Each structure stands twice: as structure tokens, then as C-alpha cells.
mmCIF file of C-alpha atoms in Angstrom:
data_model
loop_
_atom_site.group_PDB
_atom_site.id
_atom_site.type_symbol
_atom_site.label_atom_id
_atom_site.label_comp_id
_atom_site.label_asym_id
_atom_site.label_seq_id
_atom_site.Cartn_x
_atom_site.Cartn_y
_atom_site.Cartn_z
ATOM 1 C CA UNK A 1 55.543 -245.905 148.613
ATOM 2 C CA UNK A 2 57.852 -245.869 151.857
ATOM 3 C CA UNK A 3 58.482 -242.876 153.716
ATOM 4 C CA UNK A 4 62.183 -242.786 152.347
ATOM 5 C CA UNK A 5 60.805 -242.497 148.887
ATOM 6 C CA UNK A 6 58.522 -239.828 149.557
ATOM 7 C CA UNK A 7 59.459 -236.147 149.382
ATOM 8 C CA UNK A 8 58.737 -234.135 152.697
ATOM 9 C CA UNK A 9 56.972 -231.095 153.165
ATOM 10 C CA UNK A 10 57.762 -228.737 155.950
ATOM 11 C CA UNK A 11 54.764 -226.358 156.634
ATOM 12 C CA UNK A 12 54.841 -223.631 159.524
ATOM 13 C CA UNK A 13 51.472 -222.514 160.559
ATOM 14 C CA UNK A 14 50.293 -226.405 159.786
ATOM 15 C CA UNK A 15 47.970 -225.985 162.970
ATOM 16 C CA UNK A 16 45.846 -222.800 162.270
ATOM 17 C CA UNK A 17 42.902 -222.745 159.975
ATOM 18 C CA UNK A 18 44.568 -222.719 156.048
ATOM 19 C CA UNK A 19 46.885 -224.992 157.637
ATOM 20 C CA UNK A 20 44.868 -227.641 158.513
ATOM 21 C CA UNK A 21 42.793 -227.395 155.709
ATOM 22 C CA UNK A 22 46.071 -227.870 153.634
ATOM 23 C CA UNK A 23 47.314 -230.473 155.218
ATOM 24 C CA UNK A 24 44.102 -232.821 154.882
ATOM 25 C CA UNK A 25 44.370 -232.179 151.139
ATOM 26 C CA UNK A 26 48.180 -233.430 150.622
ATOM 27 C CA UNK A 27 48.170 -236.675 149.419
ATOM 28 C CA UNK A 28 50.173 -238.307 151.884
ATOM 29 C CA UNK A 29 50.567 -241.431 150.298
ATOM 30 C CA UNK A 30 52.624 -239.351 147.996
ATOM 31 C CA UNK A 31 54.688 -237.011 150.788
ATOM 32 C CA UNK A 32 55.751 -237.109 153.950
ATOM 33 C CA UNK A 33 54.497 -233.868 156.173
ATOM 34 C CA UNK A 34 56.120 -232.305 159.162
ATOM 35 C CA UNK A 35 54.286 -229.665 160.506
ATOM 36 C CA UNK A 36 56.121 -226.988 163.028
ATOM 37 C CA UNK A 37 54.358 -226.594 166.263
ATOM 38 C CA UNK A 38 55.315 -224.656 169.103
ATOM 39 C CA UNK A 39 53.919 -227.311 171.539
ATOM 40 C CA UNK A 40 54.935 -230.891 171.244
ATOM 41 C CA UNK A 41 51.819 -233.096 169.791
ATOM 42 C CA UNK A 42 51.083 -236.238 168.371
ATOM 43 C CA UNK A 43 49.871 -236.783 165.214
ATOM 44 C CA UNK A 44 46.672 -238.903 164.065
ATOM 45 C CA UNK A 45 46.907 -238.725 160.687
ATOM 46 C CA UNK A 46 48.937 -241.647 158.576
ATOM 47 C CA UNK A 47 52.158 -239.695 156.712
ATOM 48 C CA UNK A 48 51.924 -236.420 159.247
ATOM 49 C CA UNK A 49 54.375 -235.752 162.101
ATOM 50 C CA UNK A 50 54.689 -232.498 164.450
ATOM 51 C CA UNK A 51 58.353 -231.187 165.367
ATOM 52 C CA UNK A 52 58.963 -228.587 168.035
ATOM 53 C CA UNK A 53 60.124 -225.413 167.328
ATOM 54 C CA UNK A 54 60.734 -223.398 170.368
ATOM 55 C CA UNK A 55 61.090 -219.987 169.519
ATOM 56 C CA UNK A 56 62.566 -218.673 173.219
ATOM 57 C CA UNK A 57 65.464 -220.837 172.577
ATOM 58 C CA UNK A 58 65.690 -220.311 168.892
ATOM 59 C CA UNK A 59 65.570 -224.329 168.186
ATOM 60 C CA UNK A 60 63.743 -226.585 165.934
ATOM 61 C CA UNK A 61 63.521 -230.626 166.616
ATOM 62 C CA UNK A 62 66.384 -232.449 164.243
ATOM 63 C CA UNK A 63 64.648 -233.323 161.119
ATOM 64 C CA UNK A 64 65.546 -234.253 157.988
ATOM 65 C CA UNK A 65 65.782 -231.511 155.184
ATOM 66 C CA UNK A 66 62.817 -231.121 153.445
ATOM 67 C CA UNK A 67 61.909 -230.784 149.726
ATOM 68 C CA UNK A 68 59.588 -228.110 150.206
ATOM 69 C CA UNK A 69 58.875 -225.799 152.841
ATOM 70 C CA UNK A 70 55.317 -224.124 153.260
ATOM 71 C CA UNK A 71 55.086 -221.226 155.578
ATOM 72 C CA UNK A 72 51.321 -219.683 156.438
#
């Protein structure tokens, strides 16, 4: 399935302890994850991306609206 015909889940807190528990159990064959960090990072994990959202300035990195949102 290609990443435009997945559905994407947004999940803030994807980094602590549920989250990352959470995030190896998503099939992501099936969705596309974006996980909101407050520190830019790279992602090892096939189907998992990180966008930055500063919250001094109040900003989160352009994505694309997701189908679900998930916030720990």
C-alpha cells in the first residue's frame, strides 16, 4: 500500500513510554505515523516520521492533515 493510500496518524507524546510502545504496535504497513516531537529527529522505523512542534513559537512543521490524532 503507498503512503498516499494510507491513513495518517498524528500522535503527541509518541516519544515517552505508552508512546513508544504504541507506536511499535501500529501496523504501519496499514498507516502512515507522524509523531510530534519537540526536538527535530530522524526516524528508523519504515512508515514513522517526527515533525517539530516548537511550543515557544507556537508552530508545528507543515504536515498533511491527519485522519486521526492520538494525544498521550
Amino acid at each position: 500500500m503507498s503512503k498516499s493510500n494510507k491513513q495518517t496518524i498524528l500522535i503527541a507524546g509518541g516519544d515517552g513510554l505508552v508512546g513508544k510502545h504504541l507506536v511499535n504496535i501500529i501496523d504501519t504497513s496499514q498507516y502512515h505515523v507522524i509523531i510530534l516531537s519537540r526536538k527535530k529527529k530522524t526516524s528508523y522505523q519504515a512508515g514513522v516520521e517526527y515533525a517539530v512542534w516548537d511550543t515557544d513559537k507556537k508552530t508545528i512543521d507543515d504536515i498533511p492533515s491527519p485522519d486521526h490524532i492520538i494525544n498521550l
